[in-house]
Amino acid sequence: MELELILALGMFLCAILALLAGYPVALTLGGVALIFGLIGVEMGLIPLPILRNLPSRILGSMENQVLIAVPLFVLMGVILERSKVADDLLHTASRLLARVRGGLGYAVVIVGALLAASTGIVGATVITMTLIALPTMLKQGYDPKLATGTIAASGTLGQIIPPSIVLILLADAVSNANQSAAMRSGGGAGVVSVGDLFAGALIPGLMLVGLYLLYLVVTAILRPSASPAIELDEDTEPLSIGEIARSLGAPLLLIIAVLGSILGGLASPTEASAIGAGGALLLAGLRLAPEHGRPGDLGSIWAAFASVLILGVLANLMDLRINRESIPA
């Protein structure tokens, strides 16, 4: 076995062991990479000029405007999770499909797909559905393996359904690899944008949702006891059209605003992520407003949203970057 492969396997195992031991993710990844990088240099496996080019590569990543979409999509997901939009969505879907055999499983998959398409992150989806759906599914007699597997599988939809953060990071790597391959072959380098990856991953993501639902249908037919229907209380009122629209409206509006603008060519992924973060902030403020029976200050929400718009206008009118020699005088 080559020394490079041994070093790579050792680095992977050390990272896994450190994470299982409870060390912070940032310190684990950075520390393991630094230690094994120095080991590779001492063993002559990693040329020293590669390490000398590391600062320029880090600066290049910091100047990559596409990667700005990552924290904005994370912010959008956190806002939706804190404002209980995902909770209401899951409760509504569960009540709609409760009387159907396997209905809670269908609700979890559908909500997972909607949250994936509106947030792009996985953690908020899994945590929300685990805290809300799992106790209900176990209480209603669902097979624990089926319940936990359904929630875990639905949480992974955020990895492939746009706007996925993984696809944003992958687009940068694919574009660089494509340019390097074109330079070696002497041909023209085609641009692989984030929008291209979003468009390419949309259909496979929907197919994966369909396969999850098909599995639950087959399980409900072959093993009825594993996913029973739920009998609602007699005093439970049926959902009105207004309640359904309020629960589904928030994620659907964000999906249309974010994905529609990217796939339609109206905005770049970075601009769409800013639109999504601003929209999530506005929706959270509306949900926490006093007229919804919850404490809140709608004026401060509108002020924060207006400040974001003003910053966007100023960013287009003037160059806010500093200490750049390329800025025209």
mmCIF file with all atom_site columns, C-alpha atoms in Angstrom, residues 16-229:
data_model
loop_
_atom_site.group_PDB
_atom_site.id
_atom_site.type_symbol
_atom_site.label_atom_id
_atom_site.label_alt_id
_atom_site.label_comp_id
_atom_site.label_asym_id
_atom_site.label_entity_id
_atom_site.label_seq_id
_atom_site.pdbx_PDB_ins_code
_atom_site.Cartn_x
_atom_site.Cartn_y
_atom_site.Cartn_z
_atom_site.occupancy
_atom_site.B_iso_or_equiv
_atom_site.pdbx_formal_charge
_atom_site.auth_seq_id
_atom_site.auth_comp_id
_atom_site.auth_asym_id
_atom_site.auth_atom_id
_atom_site.pdbx_PDB_model_num
ATOM 1   C CA . ILE A 1 16  ? -13.697 10.309 12.821  1.00 0.00 ? 16  ILE A CA 1
ATOM 2   C CA . LEU A 1 17  ? -12.271 9.359  16.227  1.00 0.00 ? 17  LEU A CA 1
ATOM 3   C CA . ALA A 1 18  ? -11.855 13.009 17.225  1.00 0.00 ? 18  ALA A CA 1
ATOM 4   C CA . LEU A 1 19  ? -15.447 13.795 16.242  1.00 0.00 ? 19  LEU A CA 1
ATOM 5   C CA . LEU A 1 20  ? -16.755 10.770 18.152  1.00 0.00 ? 20  LEU A CA 1
ATOM 6   C CA . ALA A 1 21  ? -14.724 11.887 21.164  1.00 0.00 ? 21  ALA A CA 1
ATOM 7   C CA . GLY A 1 22  ? -16.655 15.161 21.185  1.00 0.00 ? 22  GLY A CA 1
ATOM 8   C CA . TYR A 1 23  ? -14.095 17.630 19.861  1.00 0.00 ? 23  TYR A CA 1
ATOM 9   C CA . PRO A 1 24  ? -15.516 20.629 17.942  1.00 0.00 ? 24  PRO A CA 1
ATOM 10  C CA . VAL A 1 25  ? -15.875 20.036 14.209  1.00 0.00 ? 25  VAL A CA 1
ATOM 11  C CA . ALA A 1 26  ? -13.923 23.144 13.182  1.00 0.00 ? 26  ALA A CA 1
ATOM 12  C CA . LEU A 1 27  ? -10.970 22.373 15.441  1.00 0.00 ? 27  LEU A CA 1
ATOM 13  C CA . THR A 1 28  ? -11.006 18.702 14.462  1.00 0.00 ? 28  THR A CA 1
ATOM 14  C CA . LEU A 1 29  ? -10.944 19.276 10.710  1.00 0.00 ? 29  LEU A CA 1
ATOM 15  C CA . GLY A 1 30  ? -8.395  22.079 10.895  1.00 0.00 ? 30  GLY A CA 1
ATOM 16  C CA . GLY A 1 31  ? -6.150  20.341 13.409  1.00 0.00 ? 31  GLY A CA 1
ATOM 17  C CA . VAL A 1 32  ? -6.138  16.959 11.677  1.00 0.00 ? 32  VAL A CA 1
ATOM 18  C CA . ALA A 1 33  ? -5.425  18.572 8.305   1.00 0.00 ? 33  ALA A CA 1
ATOM 19  C CA . LEU A 1 34  ? -2.564  20.642 9.752   1.00 0.00 ? 34  LEU A CA 1
ATOM 20  C CA . ILE A 1 35  ? -0.960  17.730 11.616  1.00 0.00 ? 35  ILE A CA 1
ATOM 21  C CA . PHE A 1 36  ? -1.121  15.307 8.704   1.00 0.00 ? 36  PHE A CA 1
ATOM 22  C CA . GLY A 1 37  ? -0.014  18.037 6.307   1.00 0.00 ? 37  GLY A CA 1
ATOM 23  C CA . LEU A 1 38  ? 3.146   18.556 8.333   1.00 0.00 ? 38  LEU A CA 1
ATOM 24  C CA . ILE A 1 39  ? 3.661   14.789 8.498   1.00 0.00 ? 39  ILE A CA 1
ATOM 25  C CA . GLY A 1 40  ? 3.337   14.614 4.721   1.00 0.00 ? 40  GLY A CA 1
ATOM 26  C CA . VAL A 1 41  ? 5.893   17.386 4.284   1.00 0.00 ? 41  VAL A CA 1
ATOM 27  C CA . GLU A 1 42  ? 8.372   15.679 6.621   1.00 0.00 ? 42  GLU A CA 1
ATOM 28  C CA . MET A 1 43  ? 7.925   12.380 4.773   1.00 0.00 ? 43  MET A CA 1
ATOM 29  C CA . GLY A 1 44  ? 8.394   14.068 1.404   1.00 0.00 ? 44  GLY A CA 1
ATOM 30  C CA . LEU A 1 45  ? 4.892   13.187 0.223   1.00 0.00 ? 45  LEU A CA 1
ATOM 31  C CA . ILE A 1 46  ? 3.680   16.784 -0.034  1.00 0.00 ? 46  ILE A CA 1
ATOM 32  C CA . PRO A 1 47  ? 5.925   19.288 -1.849  1.00 0.00 ? 47  PRO A CA 1
ATOM 33  C CA . LEU A 1 48  ? 6.592   22.385 0.231   1.00 0.00 ? 48  LEU A CA 1
ATOM 34  C CA . PRO A 1 49  ? 5.606   24.814 -2.596  1.00 0.00 ? 49  PRO A CA 1
ATOM 35  C CA . ILE A 1 50  ? 2.062   23.467 -2.363  1.00 0.00 ? 50  ILE A CA 1
ATOM 36  C CA . LEU A 1 51  ? 1.824   24.655 1.231   1.00 0.00 ? 51  LEU A CA 1
ATOM 37  C CA . ARG A 1 52  ? 3.305   28.012 0.251   1.00 0.00 ? 52  ARG A CA 1
ATOM 38  C CA . ASN A 1 53  ? 0.457   28.478 -2.232  1.00 0.00 ? 53  ASN A CA 1
ATOM 39  C CA . LEU A 1 54  ? -2.126  27.785 0.464   1.00 0.00 ? 54  LEU A CA 1
ATOM 40  C CA . PRO A 1 55  ? -2.665  31.459 1.494   1.00 0.00 ? 55  PRO A CA 1
ATOM 41  C CA . SER A 1 56  ? -3.401  32.480 -2.093  1.00 0.00 ? 56  SER A CA 1
ATOM 42  C CA . ARG A 1 57  ? -5.897  29.639 -2.433  1.00 0.00 ? 57  ARG A CA 1
ATOM 43  C CA . ILE A 1 58  ? -7.600  30.659 0.804   1.00 0.00 ? 58  ILE A CA 1
ATOM 44  C CA . LEU A 1 59  ? -7.810  34.254 -0.423  1.00 0.00 ? 59  LEU A CA 1
ATOM 45  C CA . GLY A 1 60  ? -9.253  33.018 -3.708  1.00 0.00 ? 60  GLY A CA 1
ATOM 46  C CA . SER A 1 61  ? -11.966 31.134 -1.837  1.00 0.00 ? 61  SER A CA 1
ATOM 47  C CA . MET A 1 62  ? -12.746 34.214 0.238   1.00 0.00 ? 62  MET A CA 1
ATOM 48  C CA . GLU A 1 63  ? -13.126 36.305 -2.920  1.00 0.00 ? 63  GLU A CA 1
ATOM 49  C CA . ASN A 1 64  ? -15.428 33.743 -4.555  1.00 0.00 ? 64  ASN A CA 1
ATOM 50  C CA . GLN A 1 65  ? -18.787 35.489 -4.682  1.00 0.00 ? 65  GLN A CA 1
ATOM 51  C CA . VAL A 1 66  ? -20.687 32.240 -5.273  1.00 0.00 ? 66  VAL A CA 1
ATOM 52  C CA . LEU A 1 67  ? -19.710 30.941 -1.830  1.00 0.00 ? 67  LEU A CA 1
ATOM 53  C CA . ILE A 1 68  ? -21.439 33.936 -0.230  1.00 0.00 ? 68  ILE A CA 1
ATOM 54  C CA . ALA A 1 69  ? -24.683 32.048 -0.879  1.00 0.00 ? 69  ALA A CA 1
ATOM 55  C CA . VAL A 1 70  ? -23.734 29.395 1.701   1.00 0.00 ? 70  VAL A CA 1
ATOM 56  C CA . PRO A 1 71  ? -24.128 31.489 4.894   1.00 0.00 ? 71  PRO A CA 1
ATOM 57  C CA . LEU A 1 72  ? -27.205 33.191 3.462   1.00 0.00 ? 72  LEU A CA 1
ATOM 58  C CA . PHE A 1 73  ? -28.943 29.869 2.806   1.00 0.00 ? 73  PHE A CA 1
ATOM 59  C CA . VAL A 1 74  ? -27.945 28.723 6.294   1.00 0.00 ? 74  VAL A CA 1
ATOM 60  C CA . LEU A 1 75  ? -29.416 31.940 7.709   1.00 0.00 ? 75  LEU A CA 1
ATOM 61  C CA . MET A 1 76  ? -32.644 31.330 5.804   1.00 0.00 ? 76  MET A CA 1
ATOM 62  C CA . GLY A 1 77  ? -32.932 27.815 7.218   1.00 0.00 ? 77  GLY A CA 1
ATOM 63  C CA . VAL A 1 78  ? -32.233 28.948 10.778  1.00 0.00 ? 78  VAL A CA 1
ATOM 64  C CA . ILE A 1 79  ? -34.855 31.703 10.528  1.00 0.00 ? 79  ILE A CA 1
ATOM 65  C CA . LEU A 1 80  ? -37.479 29.254 9.270   1.00 0.00 ? 80  LEU A CA 1
ATOM 66  C CA . GLU A 1 81  ? -36.629 26.819 12.028  1.00 0.00 ? 81  GLU A CA 1
ATOM 67  C CA . ARG A 1 82  ? -36.734 29.461 14.784  1.00 0.00 ? 82  ARG A CA 1
ATOM 68  C CA . SER A 1 83  ? -39.985 30.957 13.508  1.00 0.00 ? 83  SER A CA 1
ATOM 69  C CA . LYS A 1 84  ? -41.704 27.529 13.690  1.00 0.00 ? 84  LYS A CA 1
ATOM 70  C CA . VAL A 1 85  ? -42.616 27.519 9.991   1.00 0.00 ? 85  VAL A CA 1
ATOM 71  C CA . ALA A 1 86  ? -41.418 23.924 9.728   1.00 0.00 ? 86  ALA A CA 1
ATOM 72  C CA . ASP A 1 87  ? -43.413 22.933 12.815  1.00 0.00 ? 87  ASP A CA 1
ATOM 73  C CA . ASP A 1 88  ? -46.676 24.269 11.415  1.00 0.00 ? 88  ASP A CA 1
ATOM 74  C CA . LEU A 1 89  ? -45.974 22.677 8.051   1.00 0.00 ? 89  LEU A CA 1
ATOM 75  C CA . LEU A 1 90  ? -45.422 19.262 9.627   1.00 0.00 ? 90  LEU A CA 1
ATOM 76  C CA . HIS A 1 91  ? -48.517 19.553 11.830  1.00 0.00 ? 91  HIS A CA 1
ATOM 77  C CA . THR A 1 92  ? -50.661 20.506 8.836   1.00 0.00 ? 92  THR A CA 1
ATOM 78  C CA . ALA A 1 93  ? -49.373 17.677 6.644   1.00 0.00 ? 93  ALA A CA 1
ATOM 79  C CA . SER A 1 94  ? -49.811 15.179 9.476   1.00 0.00 ? 94  SER A CA 1
ATOM 80  C CA . ARG A 1 95  ? -53.433 16.185 10.047  1.00 0.00 ? 95  ARG A CA 1
ATOM 81  C CA . LEU A 1 96  ? -54.188 16.031 6.335   1.00 0.00 ? 96  LEU A CA 1
ATOM 82  C CA . LEU A 1 97  ? -52.755 12.517 5.917   1.00 0.00 ? 97  LEU A CA 1
ATOM 83  C CA . ALA A 1 98  ? -53.390 11.107 9.395   1.00 0.00 ? 98  ALA A CA 1
ATOM 84  C CA . ARG A 1 99  ? -56.338 8.896  8.411   1.00 0.00 ? 99  ARG A CA 1
ATOM 85  C CA . VAL A 1 100 ? -54.352 7.299  5.580   1.00 0.00 ? 100 VAL A CA 1
ATOM 86  C CA . ARG A 1 101 ? -52.353 4.190  6.394   1.00 0.00 ? 101 ARG A CA 1
ATOM 87  C CA . GLY A 1 102 ? -48.750 5.332  6.525   1.00 0.00 ? 102 GLY A CA 1
ATOM 88  C CA . GLY A 1 103 ? -49.904 8.951  6.428   1.00 0.00 ? 103 GLY A CA 1
ATOM 89  C CA . LEU A 1 104 ? -47.407 10.208 8.971   1.00 0.00 ? 104 LEU A CA 1
ATOM 90  C CA . GLY A 1 105 ? -44.577 8.751  6.906   1.00 0.00 ? 105 GLY A CA 1
ATOM 91  C CA . TYR A 1 106 ? -45.894 10.453 3.771   1.00 0.00 ? 106 TYR A CA 1
ATOM 92  C CA . ALA A 1 107 ? -46.137 13.733 5.681   1.00 0.00 ? 107 ALA A CA 1
ATOM 93  C CA . VAL A 1 108 ? -42.539 13.465 6.887   1.00 0.00 ? 108 VAL A CA 1
ATOM 94  C CA . VAL A 1 109 ? -41.210 12.832 3.360   1.00 0.00 ? 109 VAL A CA 1
ATOM 95  C CA . ILE A 1 110 ? -43.264 15.637 1.795   1.00 0.00 ? 110 ILE A CA 1
ATOM 96  C CA . VAL A 1 111 ? -42.307 18.111 4.510   1.00 0.00 ? 111 VAL A CA 1
ATOM 97  C CA . GLY A 1 112 ? -38.669 17.049 4.197   1.00 0.00 ? 112 GLY A CA 1
ATOM 98  C CA . ALA A 1 113 ? -38.780 17.774 0.466   1.00 0.00 ? 113 ALA A CA 1
ATOM 99  C CA . LEU A 1 114 ? -40.417 21.175 0.985   1.00 0.00 ? 114 LEU A CA 1
ATOM 100 C CA . LEU A 1 115 ? -37.948 22.163 3.688   1.00 0.00 ? 115 LEU A CA 1
ATOM 101 C CA . ALA A 1 116 ? -35.042 20.995 1.542   1.00 0.00 ? 116 ALA A CA 1
ATOM 102 C CA . ALA A 1 117 ? -36.276 23.079 -1.384  1.00 0.00 ? 117 ALA A CA 1
ATOM 103 C CA . SER A 1 118 ? -36.783 26.151 0.787   1.00 0.00 ? 118 SER A CA 1
ATOM 104 C CA . THR A 1 119 ? -33.731 26.044 3.072   1.00 0.00 ? 119 THR A CA 1
ATOM 105 C CA . GLY A 1 120 ? -30.980 23.958 1.465   1.00 0.00 ? 120 GLY A CA 1
ATOM 106 C CA . ILE A 1 121 ? -29.691 22.693 4.818   1.00 0.00 ? 121 ILE A CA 1
ATOM 107 C CA . VAL A 1 122 ? -30.102 19.340 6.509   1.00 0.00 ? 122 VAL A CA 1
ATOM 108 C CA . GLY A 1 123 ? -29.707 19.943 10.235  1.00 0.00 ? 123 GLY A CA 1
ATOM 109 C CA . ALA A 1 124 ? -32.845 22.021 10.747  1.00 0.00 ? 124 ALA A CA 1
ATOM 110 C CA . THR A 1 125 ? -34.954 19.497 8.831   1.00 0.00 ? 125 THR A CA 1
ATOM 111 C CA . VAL A 1 126 ? -33.774 16.465 10.782  1.00 0.00 ? 126 VAL A CA 1
ATOM 112 C CA . ILE A 1 127 ? -33.967 18.162 14.187  1.00 0.00 ? 127 ILE A CA 1
ATOM 113 C CA . THR A 1 128 ? -37.450 19.539 13.572  1.00 0.00 ? 128 THR A CA 1
ATOM 114 C CA . MET A 1 129 ? -38.934 16.268 12.349  1.00 0.00 ? 129 MET A CA 1
ATOM 115 C CA . THR A 1 130 ? -37.184 14.243 15.049  1.00 0.00 ? 130 THR A CA 1
ATOM 116 C CA . LEU A 1 131 ? -38.569 16.415 17.835  1.00 0.00 ? 131 LEU A CA 1
ATOM 117 C CA . ILE A 1 132 ? -42.089 16.633 16.420  1.00 0.00 ? 132 ILE A CA 1
ATOM 118 C CA . ALA A 1 133 ? -42.799 13.632 14.212  1.00 0.00 ? 133 ALA A CA 1
ATOM 119 C CA . LEU A 1 134 ? -40.847 10.838 15.898  1.00 0.00 ? 134 LEU A CA 1
ATOM 120 C CA . PRO A 1 135 ? -42.677 10.870 19.267  1.00 0.00 ? 135 PRO A CA 1
ATOM 121 C CA . THR A 1 136 ? -46.032 10.966 17.473  1.00 0.00 ? 136 THR A CA 1
ATOM 122 C CA . MET A 1 137 ? -45.104 8.124  15.120  1.00 0.00 ? 137 MET A CA 1
ATOM 123 C CA . LEU A 1 138 ? -43.891 5.926  17.971  1.00 0.00 ? 138 LEU A CA 1
ATOM 124 C CA . LYS A 1 139 ? -46.956 6.743  20.074  1.00 0.00 ? 139 LYS A CA 1
ATOM 125 C CA . GLN A 1 140 ? -49.272 5.734  17.222  1.00 0.00 ? 140 GLN A CA 1
ATOM 126 C CA . GLY A 1 141 ? -47.621 2.328  16.885  1.00 0.00 ? 141 GLY A CA 1
ATOM 127 C CA . TYR A 1 142 ? -45.195 2.889  14.001  1.00 0.00 ? 142 TYR A CA 1
ATOM 128 C CA . ASP A 1 143 ? -42.280 0.505  13.707  1.00 0.00 ? 143 ASP A CA 1
ATOM 129 C CA . PRO A 1 144 ? -39.306 2.323  15.315  1.00 0.00 ? 144 PRO A CA 1
ATOM 130 C CA . LYS A 1 145 ? -37.009 1.268  12.468  1.00 0.00 ? 145 LYS A CA 1
ATOM 131 C CA . LEU A 1 146 ? -39.441 2.579  9.862   1.00 0.00 ? 146 LEU A CA 1
ATOM 132 C CA . ALA A 1 147 ? -40.043 5.837  11.755  1.00 0.00 ? 147 ALA A CA 1
ATOM 133 C CA . THR A 1 148 ? -36.388 6.679  12.335  1.00 0.00 ? 148 THR A CA 1
ATOM 134 C CA . GLY A 1 149 ? -35.408 5.551  8.833   1.00 0.00 ? 149 GLY A CA 1
ATOM 135 C CA . THR A 1 150 ? -38.092 7.721  7.242   1.00 0.00 ? 150 THR A CA 1
ATOM 136 C CA . ILE A 1 151 ? -36.977 10.802 9.168   1.00 0.00 ? 151 ILE A CA 1
ATOM 137 C CA . ALA A 1 152 ? -33.289 10.192 8.445   1.00 0.00 ? 152 ALA A CA 1
ATOM 138 C CA . ALA A 1 153 ? -33.928 9.575  4.734   1.00 0.00 ? 153 ALA A CA 1
ATOM 139 C CA . SER A 1 154 ? -36.118 12.670 4.450   1.00 0.00 ? 154 SER A CA 1
ATOM 140 C CA . GLY A 1 155 ? -33.415 14.749 6.095   1.00 0.00 ? 155 GLY A CA 1
ATOM 141 C CA . THR A 1 156 ? -30.920 13.779 3.407   1.00 0.00 ? 156 THR A CA 1
ATOM 142 C CA . LEU A 1 157 ? -33.106 15.341 0.709   1.00 0.00 ? 157 LEU A CA 1
ATOM 143 C CA . GLY A 1 158 ? -31.496 18.666 1.547   1.00 0.00 ? 158 GLY A CA 1
ATOM 144 C CA . GLN A 1 159 ? -28.253 17.339 0.056   1.00 0.00 ? 159 GLN A CA 1
ATOM 145 C CA . ILE A 1 160 ? -29.637 16.984 -3.475  1.00 0.00 ? 160 ILE A CA 1
ATOM 146 C CA . ILE A 1 161 ? -32.781 19.087 -3.826  1.00 0.00 ? 161 ILE A CA 1
ATOM 147 C CA . PRO A 1 162 ? -31.873 22.670 -4.799  1.00 0.00 ? 162 PRO A CA 1
ATOM 148 C CA . PRO A 1 163 ? -30.892 25.029 -3.266  1.00 0.00 ? 163 PRO A CA 1
ATOM 149 C CA . SER A 1 164 ? -28.476 22.553 -1.718  1.00 0.00 ? 164 SER A CA 1
ATOM 150 C CA . ILE A 1 165 ? -25.383 23.938 -0.015  1.00 0.00 ? 165 ILE A CA 1
ATOM 151 C CA . VAL A 1 166 ? -23.497 20.827 -1.111  1.00 0.00 ? 166 VAL A CA 1
ATOM 152 C CA . LEU A 1 167 ? -24.271 21.644 -4.745  1.00 0.00 ? 167 LEU A CA 1
ATOM 153 C CA . ILE A 1 168 ? -22.981 25.198 -4.267  1.00 0.00 ? 168 ILE A CA 1
ATOM 154 C CA . LEU A 1 169 ? -19.671 23.923 -2.923  1.00 0.00 ? 169 LEU A CA 1
ATOM 155 C CA . LEU A 1 170 ? -19.549 21.205 -5.569  1.00 0.00 ? 170 LEU A CA 1
ATOM 156 C CA . ALA A 1 171 ? -20.121 23.702 -8.375  1.00 0.00 ? 171 ALA A CA 1
ATOM 157 C CA . ASP A 1 172 ? -16.941 25.567 -7.489  1.00 0.00 ? 172 ASP A CA 1
ATOM 158 C CA . ALA A 1 173 ? -14.909 22.341 -7.444  1.00 0.00 ? 173 ALA A CA 1
ATOM 159 C CA . VAL A 1 174 ? -16.455 21.066 -10.691 1.00 0.00 ? 174 VAL A CA 1
ATOM 160 C CA . SER A 1 175 ? -15.836 24.383 -12.438 1.00 0.00 ? 175 SER A CA 1
ATOM 161 C CA . ASN A 1 176 ? -12.173 24.419 -11.377 1.00 0.00 ? 176 ASN A CA 1
ATOM 162 C CA . ALA A 1 177 ? -11.707 20.791 -12.439 1.00 0.00 ? 177 ALA A CA 1
ATOM 163 C CA . ASN A 1 178 ? -13.347 21.501 -15.784 1.00 0.00 ? 178 ASN A CA 1
ATOM 164 C CA . GLN A 1 179 ? -11.059 24.462 -16.426 1.00 0.00 ? 179 GLN A CA 1
ATOM 165 C CA . SER A 1 180 ? -7.968  22.433 -15.476 1.00 0.00 ? 180 SER A CA 1
ATOM 166 C CA . ALA A 1 181 ? -8.992  19.608 -17.797 1.00 0.00 ? 181 ALA A CA 1
ATOM 167 C CA . ALA A 1 182 ? -9.636  22.060 -20.628 1.00 0.00 ? 182 ALA A CA 1
ATOM 168 C CA . MET A 1 183 ? -6.215  23.657 -20.154 1.00 0.00 ? 183 MET A CA 1
ATOM 169 C CA . ARG A 1 184 ? -4.493  20.269 -20.304 1.00 0.00 ? 184 ARG A CA 1
ATOM 170 C CA . SER A 1 185 ? -6.390  19.225 -23.422 1.00 0.00 ? 185 SER A CA 1
ATOM 171 C CA . GLY A 1 186 ? -5.974  22.587 -25.147 1.00 0.00 ? 186 GLY A CA 1
ATOM 172 C CA . GLY A 1 187 ? -9.706  23.067 -25.676 1.00 0.00 ? 187 GLY A CA 1
ATOM 173 C CA . GLY A 1 188 ? -12.105 25.727 -24.527 1.00 0.00 ? 188 GLY A CA 1
ATOM 174 C CA . ALA A 1 189 ? -13.292 25.578 -20.943 1.00 0.00 ? 189 ALA A CA 1
ATOM 175 C CA . GLY A 1 190 ? -17.037 25.430 -20.463 1.00 0.00 ? 190 GLY A CA 1
ATOM 176 C CA . VAL A 1 191 ? -18.513 27.157 -17.444 1.00 0.00 ? 191 VAL A CA 1
ATOM 177 C CA . VAL A 1 192 ? -20.276 24.910 -14.928 1.00 0.00 ? 192 VAL A CA 1
ATOM 178 C CA . SER A 1 193 ? -22.463 27.220 -12.886 1.00 0.00 ? 193 SER A CA 1
ATOM 179 C CA . VAL A 1 194 ? -24.441 26.610 -9.725  1.00 0.00 ? 194 VAL A CA 1
ATOM 180 C CA . GLY A 1 195 ? -27.631 27.049 -11.715 1.00 0.00 ? 195 GLY A CA 1
ATOM 181 C CA . ASP A 1 196 ? -26.590 24.192 -14.004 1.00 0.00 ? 196 ASP A CA 1
ATOM 182 C CA . LEU A 1 197 ? -26.113 21.877 -11.030 1.00 0.00 ? 197 LEU A CA 1
ATOM 183 C CA . PHE A 1 198 ? -29.415 23.003 -9.527  1.00 0.00 ? 198 PHE A CA 1
ATOM 184 C CA . ALA A 1 199 ? -31.232 22.262 -12.774 1.00 0.00 ? 199 ALA A CA 1
ATOM 185 C CA . GLY A 1 200 ? -29.497 18.897 -13.099 1.00 0.00 ? 200 GLY A CA 1
ATOM 186 C CA . ALA A 1 201 ? -30.245 17.836 -9.512  1.00 0.00 ? 201 ALA A CA 1
ATOM 187 C CA . LEU A 1 202 ? -33.905 18.855 -9.456  1.00 0.00 ? 202 LEU A CA 1
ATOM 188 C CA . ILE A 1 203 ? -35.298 15.838 -11.328 1.00 0.00 ? 203 ILE A CA 1
ATOM 189 C CA . PRO A 1 204 ? -33.155 13.253 -9.450  1.00 0.00 ? 204 PRO A CA 1
ATOM 190 C CA . GLY A 1 205 ? -34.232 14.861 -6.174  1.00 0.00 ? 205 GLY A CA 1
ATOM 191 C CA . LEU A 1 206 ? -37.912 14.573 -7.093  1.00 0.00 ? 206 LEU A CA 1
ATOM 192 C CA . MET A 1 207 ? -37.348 10.982 -8.206  1.00 0.00 ? 207 MET A CA 1
ATOM 193 C CA . LEU A 1 208 ? -35.792 10.223 -4.824  1.00 0.00 ? 208 LEU A CA 1
ATOM 194 C CA . VAL A 1 209 ? -38.850 11.692 -3.090  1.00 0.00 ? 209 VAL A CA 1
ATOM 195 C CA . GLY A 1 210 ? -41.061 9.488  -5.258  1.00 0.00 ? 210 GLY A CA 1
ATOM 196 C CA . LEU A 1 211 ? -39.035 6.388  -4.375  1.00 0.00 ? 211 LEU A CA 1
ATOM 197 C CA . TYR A 1 212 ? -39.313 7.170  -0.660  1.00 0.00 ? 212 TYR A CA 1
ATOM 198 C CA . LEU A 1 213 ? -43.079 7.539  -0.971  1.00 0.00 ? 213 LEU A CA 1
ATOM 199 C CA . LEU A 1 214 ? -43.305 4.333  -3.014  1.00 0.00 ? 214 LEU A CA 1
ATOM 200 C CA . TYR A 1 215 ? -41.405 2.440  -0.336  1.00 0.00 ? 215 TYR A CA 1
ATOM 201 C CA . LEU A 1 216 ? -43.822 3.699  2.314   1.00 0.00 ? 216 LEU A CA 1
ATOM 202 C CA . VAL A 1 217 ? -46.802 2.684  0.166   1.00 0.00 ? 217 VAL A CA 1
ATOM 203 C CA . VAL A 1 218 ? -45.439 -0.838 -0.315  1.00 0.00 ? 218 VAL A CA 1
ATOM 204 C CA . THR A 1 219 ? -44.625 -1.103 3.394   1.00 0.00 ? 219 THR A CA 1
ATOM 205 C CA . ALA A 1 220 ? -48.142 0.009  4.341   1.00 0.00 ? 220 ALA A CA 1
ATOM 206 C CA . ILE A 1 221 ? -49.595 -2.693 2.069   1.00 0.00 ? 221 ILE A CA 1
ATOM 207 C CA . LEU A 1 222 ? -47.305 -5.550 3.062   1.00 0.00 ? 222 LEU A CA 1
ATOM 208 C CA . ARG A 1 223 ? -46.925 -4.627 6.752   1.00 0.00 ? 223 ARG A CA 1
ATOM 209 C CA . PRO A 1 224 ? -50.027 -2.711 7.856   1.00 0.00 ? 224 PRO A CA 1
ATOM 210 C CA . SER A 1 225 ? -49.044 -2.917 11.521  1.00 0.00 ? 225 SER A CA 1
ATOM 211 C CA . ALA A 1 226 ? -45.769 -1.061 10.863  1.00 0.00 ? 226 ALA A CA 1
ATOM 212 C CA . SER A 1 227 ? -47.516 2.138  9.690   1.00 0.00 ? 227 SER A CA 1
ATOM 213 C CA . PRO A 1 228 ? -51.107 2.250  10.952  1.00 0.00 ? 228 PRO A CA 1
ATOM 214 C CA . ALA A 1 229 ? -53.610 4.980  10.247  1.00 0.00 ? 229 ALA A CA 1
#
